[in-house]
Short mmCIF file of C-alpha atoms in Angstrom, two decimals:
data_model
loop_
_atom_site.label_atom_id
_atom_site.label_comp_id
_atom_site.label_asym_id
_atom_site.label_seq_id
_atom_site.Cartn_x
_atom_site.Cartn_y
_atom_site.Cartn_z
CA MET A 1 41.29 -29.01 9.83
CA LYS A 2 40.55 -25.63 7.79
CA PRO A 3 38.20 -27.78 5.72
CA PHE A 4 36.03 -28.61 8.28
CA ILE A 5 36.03 -25.30 10.00
CA LEU A 6 35.35 -23.65 6.48
CA SER A 7 32.41 -26.75 6.19
CA ILE A 8 30.57 -25.10 9.76
CA LEU A 9 31.69 -21.69 8.91
CA PHE A 10 30.09 -20.98 5.21
CA PRO A 11 26.10 -22.27 6.33
CA LEU A 12 26.44 -19.86 9.10
CA ILE A 13 27.28 -17.09 6.93
CA CYS A 14 24.55 -18.08 4.53
CA LEU A 15 22.61 -17.78 6.92
CA GLY A 16 22.91 -14.65 8.04
CA SER A 17 23.05 -13.34 5.41
CA LEU A 18 19.75 -14.75 4.37
CA SER A 19 17.93 -12.62 7.10
CA GLN A 20 19.85 -9.60 6.44
CA ASN A 21 16.23 -9.28 4.28
CA ILE A 22 14.56 -6.02 4.31
CA THR A 23 11.88 -7.11 1.20
CA GLY A 24 8.03 -7.50 1.96
CA SER A 25 5.57 -5.96 3.25
CA TRP A 26 5.75 -3.15 6.80
CA GLN A 27 3.07 -1.29 8.62
CA GLY A 28 2.65 1.46 10.79
CA VAL A 29 0.07 3.45 11.95
CA LEU A 30 -0.27 7.74 11.87
CA LEU A 31 -2.92 9.67 13.42
CA ALA A 32 -4.58 12.03 10.96
CA ASN A 33 -7.59 13.89 12.20
CA GLY A 34 -8.40 12.24 15.08
CA LYS A 35 -8.21 8.76 13.54
CA ASN A 36 -6.01 5.85 13.06
CA VAL A 37 -4.72 5.28 9.35
CA ARG A 38 -2.54 2.31 8.53
CA LEU A 39 0.65 2.71 5.59
CA LEU A 40 1.74 0.07 3.96
CA PHE A 41 5.28 0.06 2.81
CA ASN A 42 6.00 -3.26 0.02
CA VAL A 43 9.38 -3.52 -0.94
CA THR A 44 10.72 -5.45 -3.39
CA GLY A 45 13.67 -6.71 -5.26
CA SER A 46 17.52 -7.42 -3.88
CA THR A 47 20.51 -5.43 -3.01
CA GLY A 48 21.27 -2.76 -4.84
CA ALA A 49 17.75 -2.64 -6.76
CA TYR A 50 14.93 -2.41 -4.99
CA THR A 51 11.91 -0.72 -5.36
CA THR A 52 8.51 0.11 -3.51
CA THR A 53 4.68 0.93 -3.48
CA PHE A 54 2.87 2.03 -0.35
CA ASP A 55 -0.66 1.41 0.55
CA SER A 56 -3.49 3.20 2.87
CA PRO A 57 -6.12 0.48 2.98
CA ASP A 58 -8.06 3.03 5.51
CA GLN A 59 -8.21 5.21 2.69
CA ASN A 60 -8.57 2.48 -0.07
CA ALA A 61 -5.67 3.06 -1.71
CA PHE A 62 -3.51 0.44 -3.20
CA GLY A 63 -0.09 0.16 -5.17
CA LEU A 64 1.12 4.20 -5.34
CA LYS A 65 4.57 3.72 -6.35
CA CYS A 66 7.21 5.43 -4.65
CA SER A 67 9.54 7.44 -6.24
CA LYS A 68 12.73 6.69 -4.84
CA THR A 69 13.70 3.07 -2.94
CA THR A 70 17.67 3.22 -0.81
CA PHE A 71 18.67 0.52 1.50
CA ILE A 72 22.16 1.05 2.48
CA ASN A 73 23.09 -0.99 5.76
CA ASP A 74 20.30 -0.77 8.38
CA SER A 75 18.79 2.87 7.08
CA LEU A 76 15.52 2.23 4.88
CA ILE A 77 14.91 5.54 2.90
CA LEU A 78 11.52 6.31 0.44
CA GLY A 79 10.89 8.83 -1.60
CA ILE A 80 7.12 9.31 -2.37
CA ALA A 81 6.99 12.51 -4.35
CA MET A 82 3.14 12.68 -5.49
CA ILE A 83 2.77 13.40 -1.65
CA GLN A 84 5.95 15.45 -1.85
CA GLY A 85 6.98 13.41 1.45
CA GLY A 86 8.49 10.26 2.83
CA PHE A 87 9.99 7.65 4.25
CA ARG A 88 13.33 7.37 6.61
CA GLY A 89 14.03 4.66 9.10
CA LYS A 90 16.43 2.26 10.64
CA TRP A 91 15.98 -1.71 10.52
CA ASN A 92 16.61 -3.86 13.44
CA GLY A 93 17.77 -6.55 11.10
CA ASN A 94 14.58 -9.29 11.57
CA ASP A 95 11.31 -7.33 11.97
CA GLY A 96 10.83 -3.53 12.96
CA ILE A 97 11.76 -0.44 11.77
CA ALA A 98 11.96 2.78 13.67
CA GLY A 99 11.62 5.25 11.54
CA ILE A 100 9.91 8.88 10.81
CA PHE A 101 7.28 9.71 8.34
CA PHE A 102 7.04 13.12 6.40
CA GLN A 103 5.45 15.26 4.55
CA GLY A 104 6.05 19.10 3.34
CA GLU A 105 7.49 20.24 6.67
CA SER A 106 6.09 17.68 9.40
CA SER A 107 7.16 14.69 10.18
CA VAL A 108 6.44 11.65 12.57
CA GLU A 109 7.69 9.13 13.97
CA LEU A 110 5.95 6.17 12.16
CA PRO A 111 7.71 2.65 13.69
CA LEU A 112 7.17 -0.59 11.05
CA ARG A 113 6.18 -3.84 11.90
CA ARG A 114 6.92 -6.95 9.01
CA LEU A 115 3.93 -7.93 8.09
CA THR A 116 2.72 -11.92 7.11
CA ALA A 117 1.28 -12.56 4.17
CA THR A 118 -2.21 -13.87 5.86
CA GLU A 119 -1.94 -9.98 7.83
CA LYS A 120 -1.61 -7.79 4.53
CA PRO A 121 -4.61 -6.24 3.80
CA THR A 122 -6.30 -6.82 -0.24
CA PRO A 123 -7.49 -4.42 -1.87
CA PRO A 124 -11.62 -4.38 -2.12
CA LYS A 125 -13.01 -6.51 -4.59
CA THR A 126 -14.76 -4.03 -7.45
CA LEU A 127 -18.39 -4.41 -8.38
CA VAL A 128 -18.73 -4.97 -11.88
CA LYS A 129 -22.62 -3.67 -12.42
CA GLN A 130 -24.53 -4.68 -15.71
CA GLN A 131 -24.71 -2.26 -18.69
CA LYS A 132 -27.96 -3.17 -19.51
CA PRO A 133 -30.58 -3.82 -16.83
CA ARG A 134 -32.96 -6.39 -17.04
CA THR A 135 -36.94 -6.27 -15.15
CA PRO A 136 -37.62 -6.62 -12.33
CA PHE A 137 -35.68 -3.59 -11.35
CA ASP A 138 -34.28 -3.13 -7.38
CA SER A 139 -36.21 0.23 -7.80
CA LEU A 140 -39.25 1.51 -8.88
CA SER A 141 -39.55 2.72 -12.14
CA GLU A 142 -42.48 4.71 -13.43
CA GLU A 143 -42.41 6.45 -16.71
CA VAL A 144 -42.61 9.87 -16.97
CA GLU A 145 -43.78 12.71 -19.53
CA TYR A 146 -43.51 16.86 -19.37
CA ASP A 147 -44.69 18.70 -22.41
CA ASN A 148 -42.60 22.70 -22.50
CA ILE A 149 -45.53 24.54 -24.46
CA ILE A 150 -42.64 27.21 -24.48
CA GLN A 151 -40.24 25.60 -26.16
CA ASN A 152 -42.83 23.42 -27.98
CA VAL A 153 -40.79 20.19 -26.77
CA HIS A 154 -42.32 17.06 -25.52
CA ILE A 155 -39.98 14.99 -23.18
CA SER A 156 -40.70 11.20 -21.65
CA ALA A 157 -39.19 8.72 -20.07
#
């Protein structure tokens, strides 16, 4: 009888521990200067050794490192030294974190929701410009010359 009960309980316990995973991308929206600004926290790692980066896609900022990530029971605490702020929240065990974003003396409620891989914004691709442009140019070009009689200098471009 005991092996039968254990064979049923053990998989259920394992499934329960798998669902307790804080890792992933979490997004919230702040109202700043009359505009909505998305904040994303990207939590990686495992129990006792989490690290986090944060993104602000609306400000074109990606991959900024959080100075501290602590996850105990259902509480997530993120320190962001570069902005003298962070985030404190309580995870619901699934796809939401109710919390507060703080910076300096200010704080504001910031509920987070878990994003899927397809929902996560990607950084803009950097435009590669040619270092030695070739004709024909996209703009008008004209040769110009200037003589500075006082300094006895001839300039041309």
